[in-house]
Structure formats: C-alpha cells, structure tokens
C-alpha cells in the first residue's frame, strides 16, 4: 500500500507531478492494465534461510510458478523439508535432480564456495540460473560466468522492491546530485551463534553487497573508493569478519561524493539513503520517502508497505520472462551487475591496501574483454541454449566453458598482492629428484603457486623445474622461508635461496618459525636475539627482491608480541599455519583475520601419519558424495 500527502506550493505541485507519473512497474514493456503471466517451472538448489524462507515460501504461494524439485546436501534439512512438503521431489545432489527434471530455470542459494559447481552443472544442461549474491568473488570469476551458454541473473531483491523503484523515479526532484549518504545496519547481539561465526563473512561482504549494488544502480559506479573497517566489537565472542565499515566514494566528473556506513552491531536496524542536490534533499528511511526543498520545507512524503513475498514473485516472473524472450532485459542480469562487481572488488582492495582504489578501471578492463556478453540478444542464445550446452564440456580441457578452478583462484593480501589460493608444498621428499618431478607435474596441470623452504634443501630442484617447464616466471608465485639458524643473517639467507632457485625475486618470504636458533646447533635458541629482531631485519629487505613478507607457525601470543613492538612497521602479509579438521585453530584464524593477516594452510589433508584420511566421519561423507577423502578435505 502507498500513501502520500497533498501538495499546495509550486514546489510541491512539481513534486506531485513526478509522484503522479507512474514509476517503473515490473512490466513496463507492456500496458499497465494488461499483464499476461506465463507459468514457469523452477528448481530450488539450497534450502538454507534464503532458499527456503525467502524463495520457497514466497514462490509456493504464486500460482504462476511451480517448484518442480529441490535439492540440498544437508540430509537433515532435506528430510525436514520432505516431511512438510510431501508432494515436492527432494534430492541430495543436483545431478540426481537433473536426471528426472528439466526446469525452466533454477534458483541457486548455496554458499559461494559451492555455487560454481552448481552453475556449471546447470549450464551443461542448458538451464538458466537465478543465483544469490555475491555476484562473483573477482572480475575473473565474473568473466567466466559471462561465457556460460545460459542466462544468469543475480537475486538483488532490492532492485525489485517498490520503495526503491519509487525512490529512483523521484531522484529528478533533487536536481544535480551533490552528495549521497547511505546506511545499512543491523543489531546482532550474539554473532558467534550465527552462520557468520565459522564462515568469516563480515558486514561489508554480507550487508554491504546489497547497499553497494543499490548505489551503483541509482548513481552509476564511483570513480574512486576508500574503505575502512573495524572487527571484533563483540568481545569474548568467537567469529570472523568485520563488524563496521565506512566507505568513501567520489563520482569524479559528476562532482558528487558519497559515504556508506555498514554495521551489524548497531543499536537498531537502519536502511537509509539521503541524496542532497541543487534542488533539495530526497530521503529514503526504511519504507518512507520524503523530499525537502532548498528551504527545508517538506514537499513530499510517501509510505510504502513491506511486500517481500510479492517482490520475490515479481523477480522470479521477470527472470522467467527474460530468459523466454518475453521481456528485453532483466534488472539484475549478470551483465547489469558488472559495475557492482568492480566496485566491490575495488572496496576489498582498498580494505586490504588502505589506499584509494578506482572501480572504473576494473570495469573498463572487464568490458574490453567482453564481460557483458551475458546480456547479448536472446535470439542468439536462448532458442538453442540446450543444444549449445551439449557442445560444452565441464572438464578442464574445454577452454570455452571451464571455470577458473581453485588453482586459479586468488586471495588479496594486505599489500594489495594476489596470492594463488592453491599451491604445491615441497616438504620432505623421499628421494632426490622427486620434488623436481612434482613441480613439473604441478605446473603442467595448472598450478601457479609453489611453496618452498630453505630448510628443505630442495630449492635448486624447484628452480630447475620451473625453468624447464617453460612457464614464464612472472606467472608463478614463489614462496620460500627463512631457516631458524639464519635469523641473524637474513640478507645472506635470502641470497642463498635466490641462488638456489636461480631467480631475481621472491613473491613471499616467510620466517619459518618464531624460533631464533644457534647457527651451529638448531636445538639451541639464541639468548640475545628473538623473532622480533628477525622481523626488523626482514622489513629492511628490498621490496623489488622480496615483494611480500610474512611469518609461519606463529600463534596469537607471537603475533601480539610482534605487532605491539615499536619496531614493527609492516604487518605480516601471511601467517602460514597447520590447518585441517583435526587442527582448526579457530581463535588464531579470527585473530589473523581481525588484523588483516592472511592465513595459508599447510598439511590440509592432515599432518604426517595423521589418521584424518581414515576418520569415520570423513569416510562417510566421502561415500555419500561419491568423492575421495582427499577431495572431501
């Protein structure tokens, strides 16, 4: 329901004319008095909060769509669903579902780490995808998605909510926009009891994605961003991610600036956008829209009512109409979210580097690479989408369809550098030449991150394997480590590693252990030297030779001592630690995350002689998913 005040002054009559103009409807390409809905069959992938509470419960009440099947890997959730909704087929895996059903499209509401596999599986069957946010974790991932032979939409629900649509249509009231102030906050008392505790997802990634998309949708991408964040506000609780973030924006030539406040520890929920312009101010506060002229007089006040179920239904109907050719575009199609991806990527880079970043540079790069092809005319992809999919392979050998796998995924360090997510460890070779063969094989199959150590005494094999592989050095990330016996001779140790590797620079140089040992006896610690002194020396290494420095096997006490020491001018970019289900180190992970230190895991499959691969729980999950224990881990 929509209510508004009457108008009397000329300014108010002008506002009234805008208010009286019908703001964009879900079907603005057809007459307002005639909308013929088409019935669509939908598969739901994921029965979490968004999948079940938002999508299923909303769409199950819409006669214009039918939920043909659902799937979720959580057996308990699936059994609970089946007990309540007996008439809807439920499956433990997406391939099982697709053996019996070919829906018009699928709504994917799974953790982002699982969405690529789901999208790949659906695309291979020619099934369009409406997926939950985030759009993508990187520009590279976004570009991969645009190359799929099906249409993809993002469930940015706010683009379909009437109060946001109305607010957008009223923006001309303010004249030329000069400043934008936006807030999106929640007050979550116990963060460690939510899904965010284990996931490490913070407020910028969670709430921020929605508000940032709104600002891009309303005003276009800013030319620069600068972001700051605060973590661990809920003292005594164990969880990850930032709690509060502030983002400054500049729209450059538009002579407009902006500020976004995101918080999950606020005293109350807030959803607000204030736009100041040459003709006054327009304010969206929750579901209420007000306009004040330059004299501060209220010229308009409109109240909308929440309509979440109807919004979900409209979004699904519009997506179905878009993929079937009944409407020319979809508001949150993959192509229409390019700038959102670039802005979020730039903000993450700013948080990591503590520097100003420029989203438009990323957008321009992506566009030049054809990143908006998912918006190409439907006639070129829709009618034959299933036939096209038949010619695509989900194997890594298909360059046109293969997702940039986890070997190509990267994490951004606090230096701004991007470290490949998956690397090859080279510790404890049993025979000479074994490391050489392992590195050659890893590079041949696509690995671009090799982890070495001075103490392993095999850096020469690694260097020779890289040179013989033919892969350019600049495409490979090399990590090596300072041995305990060389803490007082950092420069000399580095040169030994460079000579052994036959390289001019190291991408990441780590202090292997927080232990300064005697050069002639590694079992004896030095009395007048410790890891703080070593770090002070590492900070002096030339940046063109050692591009990033970090630590390894540091606990919270070590890091706290190091970071609090006056000589510490550089926060370690990485802390490489043992991480696996038997050794999760949650407190250490949270501490590092809160101090912008990336944790790299070693012994991911369990340490030497670990029984992890024979753990009954691992074996049971392996059996249920038809995967090896190593794949499960």
XYZ file of C-alpha atoms in Angstrom:
633
model
C 0.000 0.000 0.000
C 1.196 3.510 -0.816
C 0.072 6.705 0.939
C 1.103 10.298 0.253
C 0.373 13.838 1.411
C -1.364 16.538 -0.604
C 0.579 19.403 -2.208
C -0.087 23.143 -2.297
C 3.009 25.208 -3.135
C 4.506 25.360 -6.666
C 7.418 23.228 -5.487
C 5.016 20.725 -4.056
C 2.920 20.717 -7.206
C 6.103 19.934 -9.163
C 6.770 17.043 -6.829
C 3.179 15.974 -7.212
C 3.557 15.734 -10.972
C 6.520 13.401 -10.516
C 4.638 11.408 -7.918
C 1.615 11.167 -10.197
C 3.782 9.829 -13.020
C 3.610 6.093 -12.724
C 7.028 4.930 -11.551
C 8.540 1.867 -13.195
C 6.423 -1.257 -12.839
C 7.667 -4.815 -13.061
C 6.212 -4.966 -16.599
C 6.906 -1.557 -18.073
C 7.275 -3.028 -21.592
C 3.546 -3.883 -21.693
C 0.424 -1.772 -20.956
C -0.183 -1.172 -17.246
C -3.665 -2.621 -17.444
C -2.634 -5.836 -19.160
C -0.099 -8.336 -17.873
C -0.381 -11.915 -19.070
C 1.720 -14.106 -16.788
C 3.380 -17.226 -18.092
C 3.794 -20.308 -15.928
C 7.397 -21.289 -15.133
C 8.815 -24.420 -13.544
C 11.610 -23.777 -11.052
C 14.151 -25.963 -9.254
C 15.461 -24.718 -5.910
C 19.093 -25.510 -5.143
C 19.812 -24.984 -1.449
C 17.331 -24.998 1.433
C 19.027 -22.587 3.809
C 17.415 -19.413 5.095
C 17.273 -17.679 1.719
C 16.488 -20.805 -0.237
C 13.615 -21.921 1.967
C 12.337 -18.940 3.957
C 12.621 -16.376 1.168
C 12.331 -18.207 -2.137
C 10.363 -21.360 -1.422
C 7.759 -19.916 0.952
C 7.202 -16.931 -1.354
C 7.032 -18.842 -4.625
C 4.925 -21.676 -3.234
C 2.087 -19.144 -2.910
C 2.444 -17.916 -6.505
C 0.110 -19.735 -8.928
C 2.171 -18.548 -11.907
C 5.169 -20.724 -10.974
C 5.685 -24.241 -9.728
C 8.543 -25.661 -7.682
C 9.259 -28.882 -9.548
C 12.035 -30.146 -7.263
C 14.519 -29.106 -4.590
C 17.965 -30.301 -3.588
C 20.333 -29.820 -0.677
C 23.392 -31.726 0.506
C 22.192 -31.437 4.116
C 20.302 -34.675 4.701
C 18.630 -33.407 7.881
C 17.322 -30.276 6.151
C 16.131 -32.343 3.212
C 14.275 -34.821 5.411
C 12.625 -31.974 7.319
C 11.526 -30.405 4.043
C 10.123 -33.671 2.696
C 8.172 -34.283 5.890
C 6.420 -30.924 5.481
C 6.113 -30.762 1.690
C 5.459 -34.349 0.664
C 4.444 -33.584 -2.915
C 7.723 -31.971 -3.979
C 10.616 -34.240 -5.025
C 13.751 -33.669 -2.955
C 17.285 -34.746 -3.838
C 20.649 -34.879 -2.111
C 22.524 -33.718 -5.202
C 21.905 -31.544 -8.230
C 22.890 -34.245 -10.765
C 20.258 -36.529 -9.226
C 17.632 -33.823 -9.591
C 18.532 -33.165 -13.217
C 18.218 -36.823 -14.114
C 14.451 -36.539 -13.549
C 13.649 -32.849 -14.051
C 14.483 -30.134 -16.576
C 13.042 -26.904 -15.125
C 12.736 -23.592 -16.942
C 15.325 -22.203 -14.548
C 16.937 -22.830 -11.176
C 17.286 -20.581 -8.150
C 20.653 -21.242 -6.504
C 21.010 -20.339 -2.815
C 24.191 -22.070 -1.695
C 27.436 -20.888 -0.062
C 29.543 -19.082 -2.628
C 32.228 -21.740 -2.424
C 29.712 -24.208 -3.889
C 27.953 -22.020 -6.432
C 30.407 -22.531 -9.287
C 29.886 -26.281 -9.302
C 26.108 -25.770 -9.270
C 26.180 -23.233 -12.092
C 28.481 -25.411 -14.171
C 26.170 -28.404 -13.747
C 23.079 -26.383 -14.658
C 24.756 -24.689 -17.623
C 25.771 -28.070 -19.020
C 22.052 -28.894 -19.153
C 21.147 -25.533 -20.708
C 19.264 -24.353 -17.612
C 19.240 -20.642 -16.751
C 20.292 -19.634 -13.242
C 18.999 -17.028 -10.797
C 21.625 -17.034 -8.057
C 22.027 -15.406 -4.680
C 24.708 -12.796 -4.043
C 27.564 -12.156 -4.194
C 27.725 -11.845 -7.955
C 31.311 -13.118 -8.072
C 34.394 -13.016 -5.896
C 36.563 -11.492 -8.598
C 36.489 -9.996 -12.069
C 37.992 -13.240 -13.411
C 35.163 -15.265 -11.927
C 32.646 -12.793 -13.343
C 34.158 -13.125 -16.806
C 33.960 -16.896 -16.565
C 30.250 -16.677 -15.764
C 29.572 -14.424 -18.751
C 30.953 -17.106 -21.036
C 28.440 -19.751 -19.973
C 25.822 -20.743 -22.577
C 22.843 -19.844 -20.363
C 21.392 -16.656 -18.974
C 22.271 -15.789 -15.392
C 20.579 -13.364 -13.032
C 21.503 -12.201 -9.541
C 18.875 -12.143 -6.781
C 19.422 -8.483 -5.896
C 15.970 -8.223 -4.381
C 16.157 -4.512 -3.633
C 16.138 -3.674 -7.350
C 12.580 -5.030 -7.443
C 11.202 -3.527 -4.229
C 8.552 -0.827 -4.851
C 10.019 1.727 -2.443
C 13.429 1.563 -4.146
C 11.855 1.746 -7.605
C 9.818 4.743 -6.482
C 12.831 6.395 -4.855
C 14.766 6.026 -8.092
C 11.962 7.629 -10.109
C 11.902 10.606 -7.708
C 15.615 11.442 -7.969
C 14.967 14.245 -10.523
C 13.409 16.203 -7.638
C 16.841 16.968 -6.168
C 18.303 18.378 -9.395
C 22.014 17.705 -9.796
C 23.152 15.252 -7.147
C 25.954 16.606 -4.952
C 26.185 14.137 -2.074
C 24.903 10.704 -1.113
C 24.827 9.280 2.401
C 23.734 5.676 2.890
C 23.411 3.410 5.920
C 22.513 -0.236 6.270
C 22.770 -1.650 9.782
C 21.625 -4.499 11.984
C 21.985 -5.147 15.698
C 23.128 -8.756 16.071
C 23.785 -9.440 19.738
C 25.392 -12.866 19.528
C 27.413 -13.146 16.352
C 29.111 -16.417 17.296
C 25.763 -18.245 17.151
C 25.107 -17.254 13.536
C 26.430 -18.806 10.307
C 28.879 -15.901 10.156
C 30.907 -17.319 13.053
C 32.508 -20.091 11.058
C 32.336 -18.542 7.605
C 34.346 -15.426 8.377
C 31.890 -13.322 6.380
C 31.828 -9.719 7.567
C 29.369 -6.885 7.241
C 30.960 -5.467 4.076
C 30.555 -8.718 2.178
C 27.154 -9.549 3.684
C 25.039 -6.395 4.081
C 27.370 -4.247 2.043
C 26.760 -6.142 -1.165
C 23.102 -5.050 -1.139
C 23.650 -1.375 -0.378
C 26.612 -1.033 -2.723
C 24.552 -2.540 -5.521
C 21.798 -0.037 -4.770
C 24.156 2.923 -5.056
C 25.611 1.626 -8.326
C 22.073 1.022 -9.627
C 20.960 4.529 -8.627
C 24.017 6.628 -9.467
C 26.394 4.502 -11.512
C 29.839 3.355 -10.342
C 32.015 5.837 -8.423
C 35.386 6.670 -9.914
C 37.214 6.065 -6.623
C 36.610 4.435 -3.245
C 38.358 4.407 0.105
C 37.277 1.925 2.768
C 37.997 1.284 6.452
C 36.711 -1.412 8.780
C 36.577 -2.444 12.436
C 36.375 -6.028 13.701
C 35.863 -7.939 16.980
C 33.428 -5.454 18.501
C 31.628 -8.255 20.343
C 34.408 -9.019 22.813
C 34.518 -12.555 24.148
C 32.717 -13.998 21.125
C 34.384 -16.188 18.514
C 33.548 -15.165 14.977
C 35.170 -13.723 11.873
C 34.722 -10.787 9.539
C 34.388 -7.048 10.030
C 31.608 -5.551 12.177
C 31.610 -1.953 10.966
C 32.871 -0.424 7.747
C 32.936 3.088 6.347
C 33.291 3.639 2.613
C 34.007 6.982 0.960
C 33.070 7.432 -2.695
C 33.768 10.026 -5.358
C 31.920 10.235 -8.660
C 34.606 12.461 -10.192
C 33.280 14.443 -13.150
C 29.754 14.302 -11.740
C 31.018 16.418 -8.823
C 29.336 14.117 -6.369
C 30.661 12.482 -3.214
C 29.257 9.700 -1.078
C 29.582 7.917 2.233
C 28.341 4.454 3.224
C 28.119 3.175 6.811
C 27.644 -0.573 7.249
C 27.247 -2.187 10.656
C 25.970 -5.380 12.219
C 26.495 -4.161 15.782
C 24.268 -1.068 15.642
C 21.674 -0.186 18.282
C 18.865 -0.671 15.767
C 18.291 -1.717 12.148
C 18.663 1.162 9.677
C 18.120 1.291 5.935
C 18.627 4.824 4.736
C 19.740 6.767 1.666
C 19.954 10.569 1.751
C 20.537 12.364 -1.553
C 21.384 16.067 -1.491
C 21.177 18.049 -4.701
C 20.790 21.513 -6.153
C 17.009 21.445 -5.618
C 16.769 19.883 -2.184
C 17.078 16.552 -0.417
C 15.426 13.183 -1.014
C 15.465 10.719 1.873
C 14.613 7.021 1.942
C 14.218 5.899 5.561
C 13.080 2.304 5.732
C 9.915 2.271 3.637
C 9.297 6.023 3.848
C 10.334 8.561 1.209
C 10.457 12.292 1.920
C 11.588 15.288 -0.091
C 12.591 18.692 1.284
C 13.246 21.719 -0.886
C 16.279 24.007 -0.506
C 14.413 25.931 2.213
C 13.916 22.807 4.281
C 10.190 22.570 3.566
C 8.745 19.105 3.168
C 7.221 18.798 -0.285
C 6.554 15.070 -0.405
C 6.069 12.180 1.974
C 5.243 8.657 0.829
C 4.924 5.491 2.904
C 5.271 2.052 1.334
C 4.397 -1.233 2.968
C 6.732 -4.268 3.065
C 5.925 -6.788 0.340
C 8.702 -9.376 0.460
C 6.722 -12.298 -0.952
C 5.348 -10.248 -3.829
C 8.841 -8.922 -4.578
C 10.294 -12.446 -4.747
C 7.436 -13.493 -7.014
C 7.936 -10.487 -9.291
C 11.674 -11.102 -9.511
C 11.150 -14.751 -10.476
C 8.448 -13.866 -13.021
C 10.623 -11.181 -14.630
C 13.568 -13.553 -14.805
C 11.400 -16.182 -16.467
C 10.106 -13.612 -18.948
C 13.659 -12.517 -19.741
C 15.056 -15.974 -20.416
C 11.997 -16.865 -22.521
C 12.223 -13.695 -24.622
C 9.045 -12.067 -23.319
C 10.938 -9.061 -21.959
C 14.046 -7.386 -23.373
C 16.086 -7.218 -20.183
C 16.318 -8.226 -16.543
C 17.232 -5.565 -13.987
C 19.797 -7.690 -12.172
C 21.101 -9.766 -15.058
C 24.752 -10.712 -14.902
C 25.548 -8.047 -17.490
C 23.756 -5.384 -15.444
C 25.855 -6.138 -12.352
C 29.300 -5.628 -13.878
C 29.819 -2.303 -12.140
C 28.695 -3.739 -8.808
C 31.377 -6.422 -9.112
C 34.045 -3.859 -9.953
C 33.042 -1.567 -7.071
C 33.021 -4.401 -4.523
C 36.365 -5.616 -5.860
C 37.840 -2.131 -5.511
C 36.492 -1.780 -1.969
C 38.065 -5.098 -0.975
C 41.330 -3.898 -2.486
C 41.067 -0.658 -0.532
C 40.433 -2.526 2.717
C 43.492 -4.681 2.078
C 45.844 -1.920 0.940
C 44.412 1.002 2.945
C 44.600 3.030 -0.251
C 42.201 4.676 -2.689
C 41.054 2.339 -5.455
C 39.352 3.015 -8.801
C 36.423 0.758 -9.784
C 36.034 2.236 -13.264
C 39.445 0.946 -14.284
C 38.296 -2.558 -13.452
C 35.016 -2.079 -15.282
C 36.733 -0.793 -18.389
C 39.094 -3.740 -18.376
C 36.271 -6.214 -17.959
C 34.199 -4.642 -20.699
C 37.094 -4.714 -23.114
C 37.288 -8.442 -22.540
C 33.644 -8.907 -23.428
C 32.387 -9.242 -19.892
C 28.852 -8.194 -20.732
C 28.169 -10.922 -23.259
C 25.603 -12.442 -20.916
C 23.345 -9.586 -21.990
C 23.580 -10.402 -25.692
C 20.257 -10.599 -27.590
C 18.205 -13.603 -26.616
C 17.772 -14.735 -30.194
C 21.456 -15.626 -30.274
C 21.472 -17.865 -27.221
C 18.047 -18.780 -25.961
C 16.459 -20.927 -28.620
C 19.412 -23.238 -28.886
C 20.770 -22.985 -25.352
C 20.381 -26.691 -24.636
C 21.995 -27.583 -27.958
C 24.832 -25.194 -27.194
C 25.286 -26.739 -23.785
C 25.631 -30.159 -25.358
C 28.762 -28.945 -27.125
C 30.333 -27.680 -23.920
C 32.329 -29.829 -21.542
C 32.638 -29.393 -17.802
C 36.169 -30.779 -17.890
C 39.174 -28.507 -17.591
C 40.107 -29.303 -21.177
C 37.286 -27.136 -22.508
C 38.732 -23.646 -22.593
C 35.416 -22.102 -23.617
C 33.470 -23.412 -20.638
C 35.935 -24.377 -17.951
C 35.643 -22.395 -14.726
C 38.868 -20.816 -13.491
C 39.419 -23.587 -10.944
C 40.675 -23.264 -7.408
C 44.207 -23.459 -8.805
C 43.454 -20.086 -10.414
C 41.517 -18.522 -7.555
C 43.442 -15.861 -5.642
C 43.321 -14.138 -2.272
C 44.224 -10.497 -1.864
C 46.868 -9.749 0.757
C 47.129 -6.603 2.863
C 49.852 -5.421 0.486
C 47.436 -5.471 -2.432
C 49.141 -8.512 -3.983
C 47.051 -11.500 -5.091
C 48.284 -14.906 -3.942
C 47.022 -18.047 -5.729
C 44.679 -19.932 -3.405
C 46.102 -23.382 -4.115
C 49.798 -24.155 -4.083
C 52.127 -27.141 -4.126
C 54.051 -27.889 -0.947
C 57.547 -29.341 -1.382
C 58.493 -30.592 2.086
C 60.060 -33.947 2.925
C 60.888 -35.521 -0.405
C 61.830 -39.179 -0.033
C 64.295 -39.348 -2.925
C 66.433 -36.884 -4.915
C 64.612 -35.571 -7.966
C 61.163 -36.229 -6.521
C 60.495 -32.534 -5.936
C 61.644 -31.694 -9.460
C 59.121 -34.145 -10.930
C 56.343 -32.951 -8.603
C 56.840 -29.304 -9.521
C 56.971 -30.083 -13.248
C 53.730 -32.076 -12.987
C 52.030 -29.376 -10.928
C 52.915 -26.664 -13.418
C 51.765 -28.845 -16.308
C 48.274 -29.229 -14.811
C 47.930 -25.536 -13.994
C 49.392 -24.881 -10.558
C 50.909 -21.407 -10.314
C 51.942 -21.315 -6.654
C 54.978 -23.260 -5.419
C 55.834 -23.277 -1.709
C 59.465 -23.891 -0.751
C 61.691 -23.604 2.308
C 65.391 -23.093 2.878
C 65.432 -25.918 5.438
C 64.043 -28.450 2.921
C 67.238 -28.141 0.866
C 65.439 -28.627 -2.429
C 65.119 -25.070 -3.730
C 67.539 -25.924 -6.539
C 65.198 -28.669 -7.800
C 62.266 -26.257 -7.708
C 64.134 -23.595 -9.641
C 65.266 -26.072 -12.283
C 61.737 -27.492 -12.661
C 60.292 -24.029 -13.170
C 62.899 -23.146 -15.769
C 62.396 -26.433 -17.619
C 58.593 -26.101 -17.562
C 58.575 -23.171 -19.970
C 56.048 -21.310 -17.816
C 57.130 -17.651 -17.523
C 58.478 -16.765 -14.077
C 56.045 -13.848 -13.776
C 53.120 -16.282 -13.939
C 54.313 -18.284 -10.931
C 54.056 -17.290 -7.266
C 57.098 -18.443 -5.288
C 57.042 -18.667 -1.509
C 60.123 -19.664 0.444
C 61.126 -19.493 4.093
C 63.950 -18.319 6.304
C 65.546 -21.146 8.280
C 65.768 -20.845 12.089
C 69.584 -20.922 12.029
C 69.774 -17.865 9.779
C 67.715 -15.370 11.810
C 70.719 -13.147 12.428
C 71.769 -13.303 8.758
C 68.547 -12.591 6.875
C 70.165 -10.961 3.849
C 72.623 -13.808 3.359
C 69.891 -16.429 3.739
C 67.764 -14.684 1.141
C 70.662 -14.636 -1.320
C 71.217 -18.371 -0.809
C 67.563 -19.025 -1.670
C 67.699 -16.767 -4.716
C 70.832 -18.521 -5.959
C 69.354 -21.985 -5.394
C 66.112 -21.069 -7.133
C 68.036 -19.191 -9.833
C 65.628 -16.270 -9.548
C 65.828 -12.499 -9.223
C 62.997 -12.081 -6.729
C 60.730 -13.904 -4.269
C 56.990 -13.271 -4.173
C 56.631 -14.152 -0.483
C 59.395 -14.613 2.088
C 58.324 -16.137 5.410
C 60.007 -16.512 8.775
C 59.632 -20.292 9.059
C 59.293 -20.433 12.857
C 59.311 -17.853 15.668
C 62.496 -19.520 16.908
C 65.968 -17.997 16.541
C 68.369 -20.937 16.708
C 72.114 -21.045 17.048
C 73.771 -21.269 13.595
C 75.733 -24.347 14.648
C 73.057 -26.049 16.747
C 69.411 -25.742 15.755
C 68.305 -27.193 19.105
C 69.720 -24.203 20.979
C 67.977 -20.827 20.929
C 69.953 -17.606 20.799
C 69.970 -15.655 24.042
C 70.227 -12.095 22.743
C 68.100 -12.439 19.627
C 64.441 -13.296 19.017
C 61.871 -13.298 16.215
C 61.131 -9.589 16.742
C 64.726 -8.794 15.828
C 64.424 -11.090 12.826
C 61.272 -9.326 11.654
C 63.005 -5.976 11.983
C 65.690 -7.267 9.613
C 63.135 -8.713 7.189
C 61.429 -5.327 6.970
C 64.654 -3.919 5.541
C 64.791 -6.333 2.592
C 64.499 -4.556 -0.790
C 60.896 -4.627 -2.000
C 61.926 -5.349 -5.592
C 63.641 -8.552 -4.439
C 61.178 -9.612 -1.738
C 57.727 -8.427 -2.740
C 55.866 -9.588 0.378
C 56.997 -10.727 3.804
C 55.198 -12.850 6.346
C 55.533 -15.402 9.100
C 54.856 -19.086 9.621
C 53.797 -21.140 12.655
C 53.064 -18.010 14.689
C 50.475 -18.253 17.449
C 48.387 -15.424 18.872
C 50.971 -14.668 21.566
C 53.744 -14.406 18.967
C 51.695 -12.132 16.720
C 50.548 -9.948 19.590
C 54.128 -9.505 20.772
C 55.312 -8.707 17.256
C 52.524 -6.280 16.334
C 52.806 -4.402 19.630
C 56.563 -3.903 19.348
C 57.642 -0.373 18.315
C 59.977 -1.757 15.636
C 57.110 -3.460 13.786
C 56.330 -1.163 10.860
C 54.961 -3.825 8.496
C 52.055 -6.124 9.350
C 52.841 -9.653 8.121
C 51.024 -10.342 4.880
C 50.680 -14.058 5.655
C 50.817 -16.460 8.574
C 51.328 -19.990 7.230
C 49.987 -22.481 9.766
C 48.833 -26.079 10.035
C 45.096 -26.210 9.310
C 42.800 -29.192 8.905
C 39.690 -30.598 10.647
C 41.794 -32.058 13.469
C 43.564 -28.730 13.947
C 41.092 -25.924 13.072
C 42.787 -23.118 15.085
C 39.619 -21.001 15.098
C 40.883 -18.424 17.592
C 44.095 -17.924 15.627
C 42.157 -17.589 12.366
C 39.892 -14.975 13.927
C 42.856 -13.051 15.329
C 44.652 -13.029 11.980
C 41.505 -12.035 10.119
C 40.914 -9.162 12.517
C 44.464 -7.928 11.933
C 44.326 -8.315 8.138
C 46.805 -11.194 8.080
C 46.014 -13.895 5.528
C 46.310 -17.455 6.792
C 47.779 -20.039 4.448
C 47.133 -23.667 5.409
C 49.706 -26.427 5.279
C 49.043 -30.130 5.958
C 45.487 -29.568 4.747
C 44.961 -33.343 4.474
C 46.350 -33.913 7.953
C 49.912 -33.818 9.209
C 52.391 -36.652 8.721
C 50.942 -40.055 9.739
C 47.649 -38.366 10.576
C 44.594 -40.680 10.807
C 42.424 -37.966 9.266
C 42.018 -39.743 5.927
C 40.619 -42.759 7.799
C 38.318 -40.772 10.061
C 34.823 -42.385 10.047
C 33.090 -39.040 9.501
C 35.328 -38.220 6.533
C 34.800 -41.675 5.049
C 31.015 -41.424 5.459
C 30.867 -38.024 3.760
C 33.151 -39.396 1.060
C 30.759 -42.292 0.477
C 27.646 -40.090 0.389
C 29.174 -37.670 -2.096
C 30.997 -40.285 -4.142
C 34.281 -38.461 -3.686
C 37.662 -39.464 -2.288
C 38.563 -38.476 1.299
C 41.182 -36.119 -0.127
C 38.528 -34.354 -2.224
C 36.260 -34.006 0.811
C 39.040 -32.425 2.847
